[in-house]
CSV table of C-alpha atoms in Angstrom, one decimal:
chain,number,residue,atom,x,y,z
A,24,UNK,CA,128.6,80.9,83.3
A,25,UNK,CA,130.9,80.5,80.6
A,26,UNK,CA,133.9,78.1,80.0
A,27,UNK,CA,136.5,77.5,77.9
A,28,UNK,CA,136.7,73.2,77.1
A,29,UNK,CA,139.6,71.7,75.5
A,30,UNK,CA,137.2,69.3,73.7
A,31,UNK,CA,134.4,68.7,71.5
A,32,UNK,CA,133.4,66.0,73.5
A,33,UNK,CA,133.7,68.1,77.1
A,34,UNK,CA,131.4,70.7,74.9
A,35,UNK,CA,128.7,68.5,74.8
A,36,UNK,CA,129.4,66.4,77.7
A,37,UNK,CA,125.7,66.8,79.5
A,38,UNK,CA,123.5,67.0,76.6
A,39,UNK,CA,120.3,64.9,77.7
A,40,UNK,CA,118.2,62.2,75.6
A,41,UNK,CA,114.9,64.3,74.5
A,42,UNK,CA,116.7,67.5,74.6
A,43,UNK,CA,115.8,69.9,71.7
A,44,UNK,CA,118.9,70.9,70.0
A,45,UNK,CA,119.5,73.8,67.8
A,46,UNK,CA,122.3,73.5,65.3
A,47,UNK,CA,123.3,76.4,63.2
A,48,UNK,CA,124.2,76.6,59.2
A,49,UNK,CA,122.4,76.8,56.2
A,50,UNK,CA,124.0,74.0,54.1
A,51,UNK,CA,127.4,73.4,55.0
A,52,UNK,CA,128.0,77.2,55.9
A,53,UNK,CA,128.2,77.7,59.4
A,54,UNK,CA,127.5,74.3,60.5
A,55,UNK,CA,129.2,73.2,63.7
A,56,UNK,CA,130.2,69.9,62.0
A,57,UNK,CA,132.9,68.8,65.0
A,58,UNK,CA,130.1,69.8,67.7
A,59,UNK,CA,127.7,67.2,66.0
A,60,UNK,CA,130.3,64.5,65.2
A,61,UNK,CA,130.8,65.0,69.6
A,62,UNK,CA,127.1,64.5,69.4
A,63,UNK,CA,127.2,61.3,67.7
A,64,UNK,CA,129.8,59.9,69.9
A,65,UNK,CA,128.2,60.8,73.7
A,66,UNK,CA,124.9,58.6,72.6
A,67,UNK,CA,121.9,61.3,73.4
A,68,UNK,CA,118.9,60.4,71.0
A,69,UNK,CA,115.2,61.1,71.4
A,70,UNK,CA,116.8,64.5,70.1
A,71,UNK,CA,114.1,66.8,68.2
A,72,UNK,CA,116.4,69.4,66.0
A,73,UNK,CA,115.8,72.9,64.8
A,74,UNK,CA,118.5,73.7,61.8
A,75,UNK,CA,117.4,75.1,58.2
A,76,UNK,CA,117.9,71.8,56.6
A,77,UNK,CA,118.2,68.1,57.4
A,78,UNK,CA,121.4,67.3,56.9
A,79,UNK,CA,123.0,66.8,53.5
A,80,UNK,CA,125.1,64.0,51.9
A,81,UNK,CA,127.1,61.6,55.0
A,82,UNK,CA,128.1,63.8,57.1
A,83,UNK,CA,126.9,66.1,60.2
A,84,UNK,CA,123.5,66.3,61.1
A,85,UNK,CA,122.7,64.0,58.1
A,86,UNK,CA,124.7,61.0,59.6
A,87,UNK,CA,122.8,62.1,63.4
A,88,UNK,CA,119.4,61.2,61.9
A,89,UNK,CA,120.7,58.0,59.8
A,90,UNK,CA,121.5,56.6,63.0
A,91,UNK,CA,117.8,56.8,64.6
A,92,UNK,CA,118.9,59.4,67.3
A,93,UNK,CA,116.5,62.3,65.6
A,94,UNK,CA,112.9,61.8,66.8
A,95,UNK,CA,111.6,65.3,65.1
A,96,UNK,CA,113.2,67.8,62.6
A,97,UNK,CA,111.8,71.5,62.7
A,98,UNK,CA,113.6,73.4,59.6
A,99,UNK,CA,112.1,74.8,56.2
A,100,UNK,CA,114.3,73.0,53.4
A,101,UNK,CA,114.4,69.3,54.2
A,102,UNK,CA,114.2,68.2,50.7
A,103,UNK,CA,117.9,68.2,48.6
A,104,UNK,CA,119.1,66.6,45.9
A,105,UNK,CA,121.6,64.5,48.7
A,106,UNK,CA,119.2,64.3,51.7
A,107,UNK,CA,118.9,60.8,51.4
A,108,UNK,CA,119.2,60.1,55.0
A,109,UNK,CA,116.2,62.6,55.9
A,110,UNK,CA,114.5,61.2,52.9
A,111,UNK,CA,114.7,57.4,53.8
A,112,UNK,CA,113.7,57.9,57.6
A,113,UNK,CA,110.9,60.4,56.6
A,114,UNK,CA,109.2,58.1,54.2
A,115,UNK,CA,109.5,55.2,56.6
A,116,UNK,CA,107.4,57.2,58.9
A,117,UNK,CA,110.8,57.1,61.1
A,118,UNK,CA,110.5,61.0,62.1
A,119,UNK,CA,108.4,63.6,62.6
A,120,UNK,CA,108.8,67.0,60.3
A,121,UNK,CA,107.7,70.4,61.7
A,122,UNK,CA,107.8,72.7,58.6
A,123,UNK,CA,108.4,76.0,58.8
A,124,UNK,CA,108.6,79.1,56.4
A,125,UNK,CA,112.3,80.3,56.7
A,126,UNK,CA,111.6,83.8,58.1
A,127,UNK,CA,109.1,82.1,60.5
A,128,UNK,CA,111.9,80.4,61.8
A,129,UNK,CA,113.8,82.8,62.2
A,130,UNK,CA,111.2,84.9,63.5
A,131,UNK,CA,110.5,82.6,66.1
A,132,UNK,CA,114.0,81.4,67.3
A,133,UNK,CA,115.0,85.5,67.3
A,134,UNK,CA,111.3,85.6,69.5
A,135,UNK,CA,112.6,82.8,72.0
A,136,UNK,CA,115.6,84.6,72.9
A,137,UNK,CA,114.1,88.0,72.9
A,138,UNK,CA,111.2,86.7,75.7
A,139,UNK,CA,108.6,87.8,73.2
A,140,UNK,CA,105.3,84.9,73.7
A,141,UNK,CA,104.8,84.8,70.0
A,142,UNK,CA,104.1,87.6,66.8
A,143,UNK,CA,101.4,87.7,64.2
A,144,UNK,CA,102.8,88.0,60.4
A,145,UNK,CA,101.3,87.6,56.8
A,146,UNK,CA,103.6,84.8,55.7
A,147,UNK,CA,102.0,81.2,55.4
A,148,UNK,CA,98.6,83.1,55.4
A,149,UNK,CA,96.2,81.3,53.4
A,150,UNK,CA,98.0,78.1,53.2
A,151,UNK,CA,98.4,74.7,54.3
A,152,UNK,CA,101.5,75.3,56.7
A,153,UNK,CA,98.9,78.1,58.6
A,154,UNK,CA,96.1,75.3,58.7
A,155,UNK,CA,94.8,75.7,62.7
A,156,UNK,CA,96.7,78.3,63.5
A,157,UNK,CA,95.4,81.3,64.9
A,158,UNK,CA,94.5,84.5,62.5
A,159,UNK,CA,94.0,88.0,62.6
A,160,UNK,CA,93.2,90.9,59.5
A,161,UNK,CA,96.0,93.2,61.0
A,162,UNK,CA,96.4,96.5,58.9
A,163,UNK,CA,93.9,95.1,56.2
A,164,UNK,CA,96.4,91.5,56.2
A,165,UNK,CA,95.4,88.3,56.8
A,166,UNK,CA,98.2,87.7,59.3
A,167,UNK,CA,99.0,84.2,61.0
A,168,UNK,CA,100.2,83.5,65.0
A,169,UNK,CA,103.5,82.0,65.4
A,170,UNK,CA,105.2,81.2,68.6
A,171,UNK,CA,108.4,81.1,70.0
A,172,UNK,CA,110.8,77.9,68.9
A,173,UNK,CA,113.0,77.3,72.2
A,174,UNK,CA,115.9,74.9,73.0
A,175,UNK,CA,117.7,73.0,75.3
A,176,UNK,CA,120.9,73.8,73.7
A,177,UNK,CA,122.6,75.3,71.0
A,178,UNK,CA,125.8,74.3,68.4
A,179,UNK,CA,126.9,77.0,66.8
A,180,UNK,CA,130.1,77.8,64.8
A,181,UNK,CA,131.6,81.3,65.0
A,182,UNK,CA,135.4,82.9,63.6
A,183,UNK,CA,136.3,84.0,66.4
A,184,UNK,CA,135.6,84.4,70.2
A,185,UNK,CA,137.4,86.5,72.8
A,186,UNK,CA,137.7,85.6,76.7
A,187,UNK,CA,134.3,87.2,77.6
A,188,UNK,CA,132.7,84.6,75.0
A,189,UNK,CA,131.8,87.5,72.6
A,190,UNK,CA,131.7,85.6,68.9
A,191,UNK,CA,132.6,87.4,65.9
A,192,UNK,CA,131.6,85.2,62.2
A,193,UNK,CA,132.8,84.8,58.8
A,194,UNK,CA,130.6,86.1,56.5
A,195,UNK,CA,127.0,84.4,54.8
A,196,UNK,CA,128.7,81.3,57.9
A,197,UNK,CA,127.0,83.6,60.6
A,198,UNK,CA,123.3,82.7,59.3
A,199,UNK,CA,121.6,81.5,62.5
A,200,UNK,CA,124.5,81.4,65.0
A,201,UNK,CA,123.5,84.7,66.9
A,202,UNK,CA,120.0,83.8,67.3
A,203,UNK,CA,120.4,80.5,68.0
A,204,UNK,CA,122.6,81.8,70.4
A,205,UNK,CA,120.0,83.2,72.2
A,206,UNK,CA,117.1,81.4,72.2
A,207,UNK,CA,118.8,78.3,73.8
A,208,UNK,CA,119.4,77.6,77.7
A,209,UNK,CA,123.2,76.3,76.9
A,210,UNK,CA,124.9,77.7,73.7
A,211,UNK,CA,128.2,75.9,72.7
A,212,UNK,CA,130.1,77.3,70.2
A,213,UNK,CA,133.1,76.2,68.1
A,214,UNK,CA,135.5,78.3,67.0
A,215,UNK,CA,139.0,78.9,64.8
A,216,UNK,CA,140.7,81.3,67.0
A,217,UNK,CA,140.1,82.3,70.5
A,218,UNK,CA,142.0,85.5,71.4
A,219,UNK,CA,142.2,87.6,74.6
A,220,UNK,CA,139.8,89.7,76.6
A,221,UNK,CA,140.3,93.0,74.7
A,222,UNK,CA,141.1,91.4,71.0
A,223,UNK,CA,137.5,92.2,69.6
A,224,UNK,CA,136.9,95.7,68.9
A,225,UNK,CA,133.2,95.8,70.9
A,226,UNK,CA,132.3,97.5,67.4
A,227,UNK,CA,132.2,94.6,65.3
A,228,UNK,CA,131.0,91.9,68.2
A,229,UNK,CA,128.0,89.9,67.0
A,230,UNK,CA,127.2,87.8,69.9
A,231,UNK,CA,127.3,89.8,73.1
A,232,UNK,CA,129.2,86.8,75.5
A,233,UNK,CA,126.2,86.5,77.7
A,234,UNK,CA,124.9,84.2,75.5
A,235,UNK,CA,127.3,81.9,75.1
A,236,UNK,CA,128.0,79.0,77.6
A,237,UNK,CA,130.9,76.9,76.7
A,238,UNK,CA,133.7,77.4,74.1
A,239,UNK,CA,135.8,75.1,72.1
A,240,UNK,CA,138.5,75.4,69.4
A,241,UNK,CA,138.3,73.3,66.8
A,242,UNK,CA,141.8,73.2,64.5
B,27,UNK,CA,82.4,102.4,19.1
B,28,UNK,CA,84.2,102.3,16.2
B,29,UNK,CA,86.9,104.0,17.5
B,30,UNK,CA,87.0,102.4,20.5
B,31,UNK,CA,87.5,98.8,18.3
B,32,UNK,CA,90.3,100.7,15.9
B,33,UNK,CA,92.2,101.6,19.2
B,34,UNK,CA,92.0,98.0,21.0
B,35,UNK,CA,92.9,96.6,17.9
B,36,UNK,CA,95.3,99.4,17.4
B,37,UNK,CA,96.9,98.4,20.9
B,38,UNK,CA,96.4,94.5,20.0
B,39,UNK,CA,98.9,95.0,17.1
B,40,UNK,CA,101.5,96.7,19.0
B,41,UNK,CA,101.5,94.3,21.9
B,42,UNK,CA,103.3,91.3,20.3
B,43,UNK,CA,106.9,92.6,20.8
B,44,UNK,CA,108.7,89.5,19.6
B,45,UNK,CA,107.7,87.0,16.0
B,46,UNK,CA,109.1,84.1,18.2
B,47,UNK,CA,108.6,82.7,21.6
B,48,UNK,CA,111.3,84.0,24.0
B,49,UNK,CA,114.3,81.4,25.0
B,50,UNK,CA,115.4,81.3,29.0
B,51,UNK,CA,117.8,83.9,28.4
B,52,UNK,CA,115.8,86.1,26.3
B,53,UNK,CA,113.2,86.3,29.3
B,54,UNK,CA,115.8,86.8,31.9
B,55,UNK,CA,117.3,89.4,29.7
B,56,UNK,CA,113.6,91.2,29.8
B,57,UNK,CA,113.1,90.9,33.3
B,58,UNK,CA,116.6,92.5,34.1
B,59,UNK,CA,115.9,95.2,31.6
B,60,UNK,CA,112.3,95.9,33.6
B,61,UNK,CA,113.9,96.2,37.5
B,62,UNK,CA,114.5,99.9,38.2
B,63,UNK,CA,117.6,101.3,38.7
B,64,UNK,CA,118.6,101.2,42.2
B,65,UNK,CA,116.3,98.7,43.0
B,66,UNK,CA,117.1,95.5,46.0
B,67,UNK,CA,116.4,92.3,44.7
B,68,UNK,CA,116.2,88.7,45.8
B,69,UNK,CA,116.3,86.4,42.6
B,70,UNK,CA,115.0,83.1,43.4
B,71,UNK,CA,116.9,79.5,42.8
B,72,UNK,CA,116.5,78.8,39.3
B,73,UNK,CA,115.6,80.2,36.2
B,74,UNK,CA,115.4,83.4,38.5
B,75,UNK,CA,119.0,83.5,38.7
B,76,UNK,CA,119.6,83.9,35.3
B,77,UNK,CA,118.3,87.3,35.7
B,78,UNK,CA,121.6,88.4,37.7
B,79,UNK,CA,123.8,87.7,34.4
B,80,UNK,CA,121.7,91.0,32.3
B,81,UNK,CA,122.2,93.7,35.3
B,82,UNK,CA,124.1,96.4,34.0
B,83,UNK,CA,126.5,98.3,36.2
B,84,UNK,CA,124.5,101.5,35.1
B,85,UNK,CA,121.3,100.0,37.1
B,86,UNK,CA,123.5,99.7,40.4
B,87,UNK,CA,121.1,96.8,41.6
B,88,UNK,CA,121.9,95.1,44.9
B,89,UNK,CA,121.3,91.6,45.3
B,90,UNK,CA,120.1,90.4,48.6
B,91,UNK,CA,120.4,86.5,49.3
B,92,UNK,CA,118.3,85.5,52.0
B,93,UNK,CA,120.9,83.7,54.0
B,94,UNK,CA,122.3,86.6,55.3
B,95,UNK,CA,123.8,88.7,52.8
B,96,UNK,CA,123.6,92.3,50.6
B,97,UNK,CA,125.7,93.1,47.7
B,98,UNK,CA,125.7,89.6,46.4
B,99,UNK,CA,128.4,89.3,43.5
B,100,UNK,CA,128.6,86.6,40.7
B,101,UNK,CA,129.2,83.1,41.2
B,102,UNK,CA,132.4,82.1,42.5
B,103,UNK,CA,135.1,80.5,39.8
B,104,UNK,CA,138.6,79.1,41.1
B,105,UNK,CA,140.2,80.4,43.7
B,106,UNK,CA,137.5,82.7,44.6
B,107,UNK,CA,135.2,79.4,46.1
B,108,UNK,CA,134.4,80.0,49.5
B,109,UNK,CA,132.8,77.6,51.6
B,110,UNK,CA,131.4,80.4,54.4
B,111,UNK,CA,130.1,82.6,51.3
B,112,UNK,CA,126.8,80.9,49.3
B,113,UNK,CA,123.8,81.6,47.8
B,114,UNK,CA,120.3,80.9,48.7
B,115,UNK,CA,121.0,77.7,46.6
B,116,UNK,CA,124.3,77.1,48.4
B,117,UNK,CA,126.0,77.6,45.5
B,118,UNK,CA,129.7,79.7,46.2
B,119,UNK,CA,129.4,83.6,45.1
B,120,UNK,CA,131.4,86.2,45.3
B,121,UNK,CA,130.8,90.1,47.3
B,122,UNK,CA,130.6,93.2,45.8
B,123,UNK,CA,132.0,96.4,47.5
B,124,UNK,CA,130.0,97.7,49.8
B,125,UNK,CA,128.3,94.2,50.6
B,126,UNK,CA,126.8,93.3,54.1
B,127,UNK,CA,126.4,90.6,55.7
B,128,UNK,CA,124.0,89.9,58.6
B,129,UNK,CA,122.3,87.1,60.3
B,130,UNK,CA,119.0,84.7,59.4
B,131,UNK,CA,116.2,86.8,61.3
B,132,UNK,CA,117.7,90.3,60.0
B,133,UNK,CA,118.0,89.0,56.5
B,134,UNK,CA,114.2,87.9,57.0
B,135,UNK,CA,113.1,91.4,58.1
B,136,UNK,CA,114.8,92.5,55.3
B,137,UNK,CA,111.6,90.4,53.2
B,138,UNK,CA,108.8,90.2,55.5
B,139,UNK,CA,109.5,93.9,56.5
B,140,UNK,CA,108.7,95.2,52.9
B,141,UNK,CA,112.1,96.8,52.2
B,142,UNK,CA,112.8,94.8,49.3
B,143,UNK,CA,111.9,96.1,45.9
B,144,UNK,CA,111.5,93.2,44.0
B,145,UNK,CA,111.8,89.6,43.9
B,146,UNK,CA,111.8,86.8,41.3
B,147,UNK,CA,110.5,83.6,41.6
B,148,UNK,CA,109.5,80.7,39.4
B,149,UNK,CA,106.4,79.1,39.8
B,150,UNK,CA,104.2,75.6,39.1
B,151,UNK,CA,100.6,77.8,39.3
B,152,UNK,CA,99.5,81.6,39.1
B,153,UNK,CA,96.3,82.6,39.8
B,154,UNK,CA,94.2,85.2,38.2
B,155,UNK,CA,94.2,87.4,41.0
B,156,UNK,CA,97.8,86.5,41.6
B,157,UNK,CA,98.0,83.7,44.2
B,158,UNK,CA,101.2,81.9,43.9
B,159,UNK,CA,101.8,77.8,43.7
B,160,UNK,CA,106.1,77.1,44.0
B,161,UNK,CA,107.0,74.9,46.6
B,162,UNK,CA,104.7,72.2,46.8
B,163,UNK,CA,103.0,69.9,44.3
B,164,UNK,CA,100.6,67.9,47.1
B,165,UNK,CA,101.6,65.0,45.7
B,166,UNK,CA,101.0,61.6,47.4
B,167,UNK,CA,104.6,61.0,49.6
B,168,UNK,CA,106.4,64.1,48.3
B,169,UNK,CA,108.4,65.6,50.9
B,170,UNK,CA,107.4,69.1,51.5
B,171,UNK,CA,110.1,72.4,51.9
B,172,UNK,CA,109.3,75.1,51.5
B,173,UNK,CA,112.5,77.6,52.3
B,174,UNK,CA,112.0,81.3,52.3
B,175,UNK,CA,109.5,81.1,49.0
B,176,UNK,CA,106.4,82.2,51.5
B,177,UNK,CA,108.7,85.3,52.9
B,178,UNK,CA,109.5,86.8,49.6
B,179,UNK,CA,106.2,86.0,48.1
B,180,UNK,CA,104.6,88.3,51.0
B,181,UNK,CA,107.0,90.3,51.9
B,182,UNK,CA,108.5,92.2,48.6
B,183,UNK,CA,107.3,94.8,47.1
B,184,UNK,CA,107.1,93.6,43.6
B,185,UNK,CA,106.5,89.7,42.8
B,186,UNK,CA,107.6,88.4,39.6
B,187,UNK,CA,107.4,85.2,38.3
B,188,UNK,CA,109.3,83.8,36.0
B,189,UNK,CA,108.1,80.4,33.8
B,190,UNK,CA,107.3,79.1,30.5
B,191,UNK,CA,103.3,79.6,30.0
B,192,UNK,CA,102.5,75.8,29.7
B,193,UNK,CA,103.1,72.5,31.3
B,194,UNK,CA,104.7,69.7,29.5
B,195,UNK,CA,101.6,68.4,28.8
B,196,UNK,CA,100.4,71.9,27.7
B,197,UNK,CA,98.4,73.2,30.5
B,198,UNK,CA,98.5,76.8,31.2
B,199,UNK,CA,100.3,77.8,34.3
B,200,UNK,CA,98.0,81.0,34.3
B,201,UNK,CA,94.7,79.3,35.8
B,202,UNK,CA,91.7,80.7,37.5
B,203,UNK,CA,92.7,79.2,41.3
B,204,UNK,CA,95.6,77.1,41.8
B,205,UNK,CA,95.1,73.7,42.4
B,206,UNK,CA,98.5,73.3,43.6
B,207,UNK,CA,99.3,74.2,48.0
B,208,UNK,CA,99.7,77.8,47.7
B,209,UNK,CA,102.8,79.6,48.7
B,210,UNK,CA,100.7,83.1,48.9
B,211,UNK,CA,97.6,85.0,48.4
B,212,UNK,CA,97.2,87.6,45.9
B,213,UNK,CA,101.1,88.4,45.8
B,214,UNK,CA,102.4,88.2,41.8
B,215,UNK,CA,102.3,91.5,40.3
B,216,UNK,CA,103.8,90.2,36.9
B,217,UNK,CA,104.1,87.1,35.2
B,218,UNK,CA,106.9,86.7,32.5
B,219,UNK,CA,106.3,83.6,30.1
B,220,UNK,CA,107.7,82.6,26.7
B,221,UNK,CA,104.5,83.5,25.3
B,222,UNK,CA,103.6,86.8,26.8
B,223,UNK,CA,104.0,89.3,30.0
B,224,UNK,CA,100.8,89.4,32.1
B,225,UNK,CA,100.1,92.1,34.8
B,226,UNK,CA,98.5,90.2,37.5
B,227,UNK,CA,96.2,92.5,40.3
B,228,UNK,CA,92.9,93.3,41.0
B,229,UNK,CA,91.7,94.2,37.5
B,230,UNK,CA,92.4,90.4,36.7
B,231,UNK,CA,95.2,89.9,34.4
B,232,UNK,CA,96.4,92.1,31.7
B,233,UNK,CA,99.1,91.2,29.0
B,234,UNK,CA,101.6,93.9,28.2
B,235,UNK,CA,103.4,92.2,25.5
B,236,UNK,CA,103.0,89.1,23.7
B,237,UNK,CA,106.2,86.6,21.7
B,238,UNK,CA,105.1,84.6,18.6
B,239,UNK,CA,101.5,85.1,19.1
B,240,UNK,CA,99.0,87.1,19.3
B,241,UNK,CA,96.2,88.4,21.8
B,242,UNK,CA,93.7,85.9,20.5
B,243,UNK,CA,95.8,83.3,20.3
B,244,UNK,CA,97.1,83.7,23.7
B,245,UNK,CA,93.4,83.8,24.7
B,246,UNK,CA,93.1,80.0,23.9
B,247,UNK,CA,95.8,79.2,25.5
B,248,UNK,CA,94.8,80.5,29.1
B,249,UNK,CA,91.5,79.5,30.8
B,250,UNK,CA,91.3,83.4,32.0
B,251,UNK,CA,89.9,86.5,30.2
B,252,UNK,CA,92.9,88.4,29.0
B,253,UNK,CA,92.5,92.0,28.3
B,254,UNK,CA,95.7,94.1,26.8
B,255,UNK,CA,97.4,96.3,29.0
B,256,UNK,CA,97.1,100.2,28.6
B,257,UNK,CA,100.2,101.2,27.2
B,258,UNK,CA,103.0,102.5,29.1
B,259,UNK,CA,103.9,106.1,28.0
B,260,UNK,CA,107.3,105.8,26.2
């Protein structure tokens, strides 16, 4: 069921304490910074996050966990030279920290959406962050078994969307948007522009609308 | 015997390419002269990146960055800065013609599916039989990311590392097994260092070329028996 909200705070109007929430971007690029302000302001907490990072300088997903409302982070880069807020809470033994090679992330957000129970692949094997996982020699590789990363809901940030909800990006911005997209049971999106049924040529669609849940524009 | 002494030492003398240590740039200047034309690369964050500044146009390399893009450019200046178009390191760039861009678990595939040629990456530890140390030093309260540096280190067809041959304090980087958290098993191919190139495999490690020293000297400086390289035919 998809709809078309007239604000960020309609958008995530519903969004439960305890929920996981994925939030797209990779730095700044991509991330639905007006979706997670909305965040902020409807109160859930308990929240456990999947994004790259964990938020960077005072803003965004940085200022969601200074305020105590991030119980666990799952990403691959928390560490930056202005994650202080991650920093801080981390080392007060504040939240918890699932990490998670990059592609394995990936991997297993793209697995979640695709219904696939979990993959076996050579990265992490042989080191700490494969440490009681299940292994396998596959192909003469040691390989390691990863499973699916799911979510409540997703905030994503796209270019463009038409009236079917099909999202079209702006360039390296797309990063995790169309998997994200997927692998979540509600995906909001934020966009520029929304334009008619018929504007995107199917060709260059990225997200297929089924995906997608609710739509905002954000000026 | 005798002749078998007159042609290691033969090959001893003709390894040290350089009277003086190489400089930064002088190494990234090597490396870019070493990737094969054609070739798709992902240059780490870092020293690595220096690399992208010796491509010639003649080598038509295409950069990959791992968030989401092929056909990677120079770093933006001005009016080209774009916020929705970074680097690995989030730093603005710029796209070449005929660029791609793609999303997180594509660009992934693009690693961890083997289809890159080579990547670059610099590196606390290397192990004689090429075990990589990057992205974590273990210490006591250090907070632990790790990125994509486990995806390239499997995935890519060639691993080079990039680093300076000794610690601060003087310790070689080249050690017998990393006491640093690995990032992967038995991945480098090459190592390029100030002091020398060393081929990295299952025939232990072999130096191709040594800077401001030579073969012996290098020896004490690395806890690992070094043996020269065969030579490459010109």
């Amino acid at each position: 069921m998809l709809n078309f909200v007239d604000t960020v705070a309609d958008a995530v109007a519903g969004i439960r304490d305890g929920s996981t929430v994925m939030i797209g971007g990779f730095g700044n690029a991509g991330q639905p910074f007006e979706l997670i302000d909305a965040l902020m302001d409807c109160g859930a907490t308990d929240l456990t996050v999947v994004n790259n990072n964990a938020g960077q300088g005072d803003q965004g997903l940085a200022l969601l966990i200074k305020e105590g409302r991030v119980k666990k982070m799952i990403c691959s880069f928390p560490r930056q030279s202005d994650s202080w807020h991650f920093d801080a809470k981390y080392k007060a033994g504040e939240i918890e920290l699932e990490l998670v090679p990059q592609g394995n992330l990936a991997e297993r957000i793209r697995a979640a959406g695709a219904g696939i129970g979990g993959f076996f692949t050579p990265t992490g094997y042989g080191t700490m962050l494969a440490e009681g996982k299940e292994t396998r020699i596959i192909d003469g590789r040691g390989q390691v078994f990863e499973t699916p990363i799911h979510a409540d809901v997703a905030l994503i940030k796209a270019l463009k969307a038409d009236g079917k909800g099909n999202l079209v990006y702006r360039k390296t911005a797309r990063n995790f948007g169309p998997i994200m997209a997927a692998a979540a049971k509600h995906t909001i999106v934020q966009v520029s522009e929304v334009v008619p049924t018929g504007g995107l040529d199917p060709e260059t669609v990225v997200t297929p609308g089924i995906y997608v849940n609710k739509i905002v524009k954000v000026a | 015997m005798g002749a078998q002494t007159n042609s290691q030492a033969g090959s001893r003398a003709s390894l040290q390419t350089s009277n003086k240590a190489l400089g930064r740039d002088d190494l990234a200047r090597l490396v870019a002269r070493d990737i094969k034309p054609g070739s798709f690369v992902n240059l780490g964050i870092g020293q690595p990146t220096l690399v992208s500044n010796y491509l010639t146009a003649d080598q038509d390399i295409t950069l990959h960055t791992e968030n989401g893009m092929l056909g990677m450019g120079p770093e933006a200046q001005g009016d080209e800065i774009d916020g929705d178009l970074i680097n690995a390191g989030k730093i603005p760039v710029t796209e070449l013609p005929g660029a791609s861009y793609f999303h997180h678990a594509d660009s992934f595939a693009i690693m961890r599916g083997g289809h890159l040629d080579i990547c670059v990456l610099g590196a606390f530890q290397v192990s004689a039989t090429g075990d990589l140390a990057n992205w974590h030093t273990g210490a006591p309260g250090a907070i632990p990311a790790v990125g994509g540096a486990m995806d390239l280190a499997t995935g890519a067809k060639d691993v080079f590392v990039m680093m300076t041959l000794l610690t601060r304090e003087g310790a070689s980087k080249i050690v017998e097994t990393c006491t640093y958290p690995l990032t992967g098993v038995g991945c480098v191919t090459r190592v390029y260092t100030d002091k020398a190139v060393f081929l990295t495999g299952p025939d232990g490690v072999q130096v191709r070329e040594t800077f401001g020293c030579t073969l012996e000297e290098l020896q004490e400086l690395v806890p690992v028996p070094l043996t020269a390289a065969p030579a490459v035919a010109p």
